[in-house]
Amino acid sequence: MTTYYLAVDIGASSGRHILGWLEEGKIVLEEVHRFSNELSKKDGELCWDVPYLFGEIKKGLKKCKEIGKIPTYMGIDTWGVDFVLLDEKDQILGNTVGYRDDRTKGMEEFVYQVMDEKDLYARTGIQKQPFNSIYQMMAIKQKHPEYLERAKDFLLIPDYFNFLLTGKKSVEYTNATTTQLVSPITNQWDYELISSLGYPKEIFKELRTSGDVLGPVTEEIRKEIGFDLTVMLPATHDTGSAVLSVPSNEEQTLYISSGTWSLMGIEQRKADCSEESRLANLTNEGGFDYRFRYLKNIMGLWMIQSVKKEYHDEYSFAKLCEMASECNEFPSRVDVNADCFLAPESMIQSIKKYCEGTNQKVPQTPGEIATVIYQSLAECYGKTVEELEKLSQYQYDSIHIVGGGCNAQYLNELTAKATGKTVYAGPTEATAIGNILAQMLGTKIFDSVSLAREAVFESFEIMKFKA
């Protein structure tokens, strides 16, 4: 009898339910449900529609039954840093504000009054991002202190959905590290840091690790979806899941998890919290089995996604790649990590304004806009490789690109050229695969991460682009 594993992978722009199982030693995937996800304004804040997302989770579960492929286990992963605070009645306090909201503007000043930026990095190993949970919590403390006074639980987004499914409150380690409130030494909450910032430490529950069984769904959920189901903890941070699926067992592997964000890095067993690492703006996020994802957060395909939307989806991503390649010689470049590209009203106008403000040729056509984005991304990848090689003291021969962005052939070609590395692209559904792998590792289908990654290599097509 086939055992089905379900990955519920919710990104910052869409979500999907993907079933996975083994056939003759190979991993087979089937997408069951897909839905949109986006921030919307509520009370002047950019917020996630959590009730809608949970409704889509249950809708996808019901579809599994409709097609006769009922999962025994399921796991949920999402983006990082965002969270809910629950009161004594398990109700959400305030809005579920998203990381692109500007409520954290200026909050680092309050954090640095307690601990300066250098010491904070040395203590947590997490790069400064204005939207990290540490700054979001400070925004709540400054603007809505009553929420902290009433809060009983802090749950990241996937942990909240797990609570709604099982009635059990837990926080998974990989996503928790994105808060900038976890110690890379103990792999647990840094309660001393939390208390010094004036956050109630009792709301931060002990961390659980990916591969753990959380428990069965509640009787209410079981009746609603029509079958028994056990919830497991994958790497609930989507990048943590994606990196687990990188199809390489080389001791030193360079990867890009390419989606809304581009996460470029390596895996290490020990966090690098050095000053050199901080100045390079690299981060040490938690990975499966307490590995560290030593990487840089790069703006990624958010820019091209926004441009595509502004053109009212007139052009597919493939078409934008094609038009960009036709404008390959267009000279202008932008800093893809500049704050002006985080949540602009118009990405197109922001790119034009940036080029104008830096005395560069201003792109006009969709192809020119697209090539500026893709070329700038590739150049950023090239610079990041140099930083990683310097800090890790290792020269890499290749880069593995996983996730939806690995389908952008033009960007893959540019990346190979900009880095001088051979690029291996695939698999596309890396996050869902990694989610499923964690469940399979937790249930001993695979005895080791190396065997799980070998199965990925054997099961999915990997494209090669030479430098």
PDB file of N, CA and C in Angstrom, residues 242 245-248 255-256 258 399-408 412 423-431 433 456-457 460-465:
ATOM      1  N   ALA A 242      13.842  23.914   1.046  1.00  0.00           N
ATOM      2  CA  ALA A 242      14.435  23.930  -0.291  1.00  0.00           C
ATOM      3  C   ALA A 242      15.879  23.452  -0.263  1.00  0.00           C
ATOM      4  N   SER A 245      16.624  19.774  -0.221  1.00  0.00           N
ATOM      5  CA  SER A 245      16.422  19.046  -1.475  1.00  0.00           C
ATOM      6  C   SER A 245      17.533  19.277  -2.497  1.00  0.00           C
ATOM      7  N   VAL A 246      18.545  20.076  -2.173  1.00  0.00           N
ATOM      8  CA  VAL A 246      19.630  20.318  -3.127  1.00  0.00           C
ATOM      9  C   VAL A 246      20.294  18.983  -3.468  1.00  0.00           C
ATOM     10  N   PRO A 247      20.297  18.599  -4.749  1.00  0.00           N
ATOM     11  CA  PRO A 247      20.735  17.246  -5.117  1.00  0.00           C
ATOM     12  C   PRO A 247      22.249  17.103  -5.218  1.00  0.00           C
ATOM     13  N   SER A 248      22.925  17.289  -4.094  1.00  0.00           N
ATOM     14  CA  SER A 248      24.379  17.162  -4.068  1.00  0.00           C
ATOM     15  C   SER A 248      24.814  16.629  -2.709  1.00  0.00           C
ATOM     16  N   TYR A 255      24.674  26.827  -3.356  1.00  0.00           N
ATOM     17  CA  TYR A 255      23.301  26.744  -3.864  1.00  0.00           C
ATOM     18  C   TYR A 255      22.660  28.117  -3.939  1.00  0.00           C
ATOM     19  N   ILE A 256      21.625  28.189  -4.775  1.00  0.00           N
ATOM     20  CA  ILE A 256      20.700  29.322  -4.770  1.00  0.00           C
ATOM     21  C   ILE A 256      19.298  28.746  -4.706  1.00  0.00           C
ATOM     22  N   SER A 258      15.950  29.745  -5.484  1.00  0.00           N
ATOM     23  CA  SER A 258      15.505  30.861  -6.319  1.00  0.00           C
ATOM     24  C   SER A 258      13.991  30.919  -6.423  1.00  0.00           C
ATOM     25  N   ILE A 399      27.323  25.697  -9.023  1.00  0.00           N
ATOM     26  CA  ILE A 399      26.213  26.227  -8.228  1.00  0.00           C
ATOM     27  C   ILE A 399      24.971  25.399  -8.552  1.00  0.00           C
ATOM     28  N   HIS A 400      24.274  24.971  -7.524  1.00  0.00           N
ATOM     29  CA  HIS A 400      22.990  24.301  -7.704  1.00  0.00           C
ATOM     30  C   HIS A 400      21.878  25.323  -7.491  1.00  0.00           C
ATOM     31  N   ILE A 401      21.064  25.536  -8.518  1.00  0.00           N
ATOM     32  CA  ILE A 401      19.912  26.434  -8.404  1.00  0.00           C
ATOM     33  C   ILE A 401      18.654  25.587  -8.316  1.00  0.00           C
ATOM     34  N   VAL A 402      17.912  25.759  -7.240  1.00  0.00           N
ATOM     35  CA  VAL A 402      16.676  25.009  -7.043  1.00  0.00           C
ATOM     36  C   VAL A 402      15.521  25.986  -6.860  1.00  0.00           C
ATOM     37  N   GLY A 403      14.301  25.494  -7.036  1.00  0.00           N
ATOM     38  CA  GLY A 403      13.122  26.353  -6.891  1.00  0.00           C
ATOM     39  C   GLY A 403      12.616  26.846  -8.225  1.00  0.00           C
ATOM     40  N   GLY A 404      11.527  27.608  -8.187  1.00  0.00           N
ATOM     41  CA  GLY A 404      10.878  28.057  -9.414  1.00  0.00           C
ATOM     42  C   GLY A 404      11.770  28.849 -10.337  1.00  0.00           C
ATOM     43  N   GLY A 405      12.735  29.587  -9.766  1.00  0.00           N
ATOM     44  CA  GLY A 405      13.620  30.405 -10.575  1.00  0.00           C
ATOM     45  C   GLY A 405      14.592  29.609 -11.424  1.00  0.00           C
ATOM     46  N   CYS A 406      14.733  28.311 -11.151  1.00  0.00           N
ATOM     47  CA  CYS A 406      15.674  27.511 -11.940  1.00  0.00           C
ATOM     48  C   CYS A 406      15.166  27.314 -13.365  1.00  0.00           C
ATOM     49  N   ASN A 407      13.901  27.669 -13.620  1.00  0.00           N
ATOM     50  CA  ASN A 407      13.344  27.563 -14.977  1.00  0.00           C
ATOM     51  C   ASN A 407      13.723  28.756 -15.862  1.00  0.00           C
ATOM     52  N   ALA A 408      14.286  29.791 -15.263  1.00  0.00           N
ATOM     53  CA  ALA A 408      14.655  30.993 -16.029  1.00  0.00           C
ATOM     54  C   ALA A 408      15.993  30.739 -16.727  1.00  0.00           C
ATOM     55  N   ASN A 412      19.893  31.631 -15.714  1.00  0.00           N
ATOM     56  CA  ASN A 412      20.881  30.578 -15.464  1.00  0.00           C
ATOM     57  C   ASN A 412      22.144  30.812 -16.282  1.00  0.00           C
ATOM     58  N   VAL A 423      26.484  25.784 -13.715  1.00  0.00           N
ATOM     59  CA  VAL A 423      25.197  25.878 -13.030  1.00  0.00           C
ATOM     60  C   VAL A 423      24.393  24.609 -13.281  1.00  0.00           C
ATOM     61  N   TYR A 424      23.914  24.011 -12.198  1.00  0.00           N
ATOM     62  CA  TYR A 424      22.989  22.876 -12.270  1.00  0.00           C
ATOM     63  C   TYR A 424      21.627  23.377 -11.808  1.00  0.00           C
ATOM     64  N   ALA A 425      20.638  23.305 -12.665  1.00  0.00           N
ATOM     65  CA  ALA A 425      19.314  23.874 -12.371  1.00  0.00           C
ATOM     66  C   ALA A 425      18.290  22.768 -12.159  1.00  0.00           C
ATOM     67  N   GLY A 426      17.677  22.752 -10.996  1.00  0.00           N
ATOM     68  CA  GLY A 426      16.627  21.799 -10.684  1.00  0.00           C
ATOM     69  C   GLY A 426      16.891  21.132  -9.341  1.00  0.00           C
ATOM     70  N   PRO A 427      15.840  20.626  -8.694  1.00  0.00           N
ATOM     71  CA  PRO A 427      14.457  20.561  -9.175  1.00  0.00           C
ATOM     72  C   PRO A 427      13.676  21.856  -8.929  1.00  0.00           C
ATOM     73  N   THR A 428      12.568  21.984  -9.673  1.00  0.00           N
ATOM     74  CA  THR A 428      11.735  23.181  -9.576  1.00  0.00           C
ATOM     75  C   THR A 428      10.993  23.245  -8.255  1.00  0.00           C
ATOM     76  N   GLU A 429      10.337  22.166  -7.867  1.00  0.00           N
ATOM     77  CA  GLU A 429       9.530  22.162  -6.638  1.00  0.00           C
ATOM     78  C   GLU A 429      10.397  21.797  -5.437  1.00  0.00           C
ATOM     79  N   ALA A 430      11.525  22.501  -5.298  1.00  0.00           N
ATOM     80  CA  ALA A 430      12.506  22.149  -4.278  1.00  0.00           C
ATOM     81  C   ALA A 430      11.950  22.229  -2.867  1.00  0.00           C
ATOM     82  N   THR A 431      11.174  23.267  -2.586  1.00  0.00           N
ATOM     83  CA  THR A 431      10.662  23.438  -1.228  1.00  0.00           C
ATOM     84  C   THR A 431       9.719  22.308  -0.854  1.00  0.00           C
ATOM     85  N   ILE A 433       9.637  19.342  -2.170  1.00  0.00           N
ATOM     86  CA  ILE A 433      10.426  18.107  -2.083  1.00  0.00           C
ATOM     87  C   ILE A 433      11.142  18.031  -0.743  1.00  0.00           C
ATOM     88  N   VAL A 456      16.741  12.485  -4.685  1.00  0.00           N
ATOM     89  CA  VAL A 456      16.342  13.669  -5.458  1.00  0.00           C
ATOM     90  C   VAL A 456      17.086  13.695  -6.787  1.00  0.00           C
ATOM     91  N   PHE A 457      18.382  13.436  -6.738  1.00  0.00           N
ATOM     92  CA  PHE A 457      19.187  13.435  -7.954  1.00  0.00           C
ATOM     93  C   PHE A 457      18.692  12.390  -8.947  1.00  0.00           C
ATOM     94  N   PHE A 460      14.666  13.495 -10.417  1.00  0.00           N
ATOM     95  CA  PHE A 460      14.266  14.716 -11.114  1.00  0.00           C
ATOM     96  C   PHE A 460      15.317  15.150 -12.124  1.00  0.00           C
ATOM     97  N   GLU A 461      14.839  15.815 -13.160  1.00  0.00           N
ATOM     98  CA  GLU A 461      15.732  16.294 -14.218  1.00  0.00           C
ATOM     99  C   GLU A 461      16.534  17.486 -13.728  1.00  0.00           C
ATOM    100  N   ILE A 462      17.837  17.446 -13.960  1.00  0.00           N
ATOM    101  CA  ILE A 462      18.731  18.533 -13.596  1.00  0.00           C
ATOM    102  C   ILE A 462      19.393  19.067 -14.867  1.00  0.00           C
ATOM    103  N   MET A 463      19.209  20.354 -15.160  1.00  0.00           N
ATOM    104  CA  MET A 463      19.792  20.972 -16.351  1.00  0.00           C
ATOM    105  C   MET A 463      21.179  21.523 -16.028  1.00  0.00           C
ATOM    106  N   LYS A 464      22.058  21.530 -17.033  1.00  0.00           N
ATOM    107  CA  LYS A 464      23.438  21.980 -16.837  1.00  0.00           C
ATOM    108  C   LYS A 464      23.745  23.168 -17.742  1.00  0.00           C
ATOM    109  N   PHE A 465      24.346  24.205 -17.162  1.00  0.00           N
ATOM    110  CA  PHE A 465      24.758  25.393 -17.912  1.00  0.00           C
ATOM    111  C   PHE A 465      26.234  25.652 -17.619  1.00  0.00           C
TER     112      PHE A 465
END
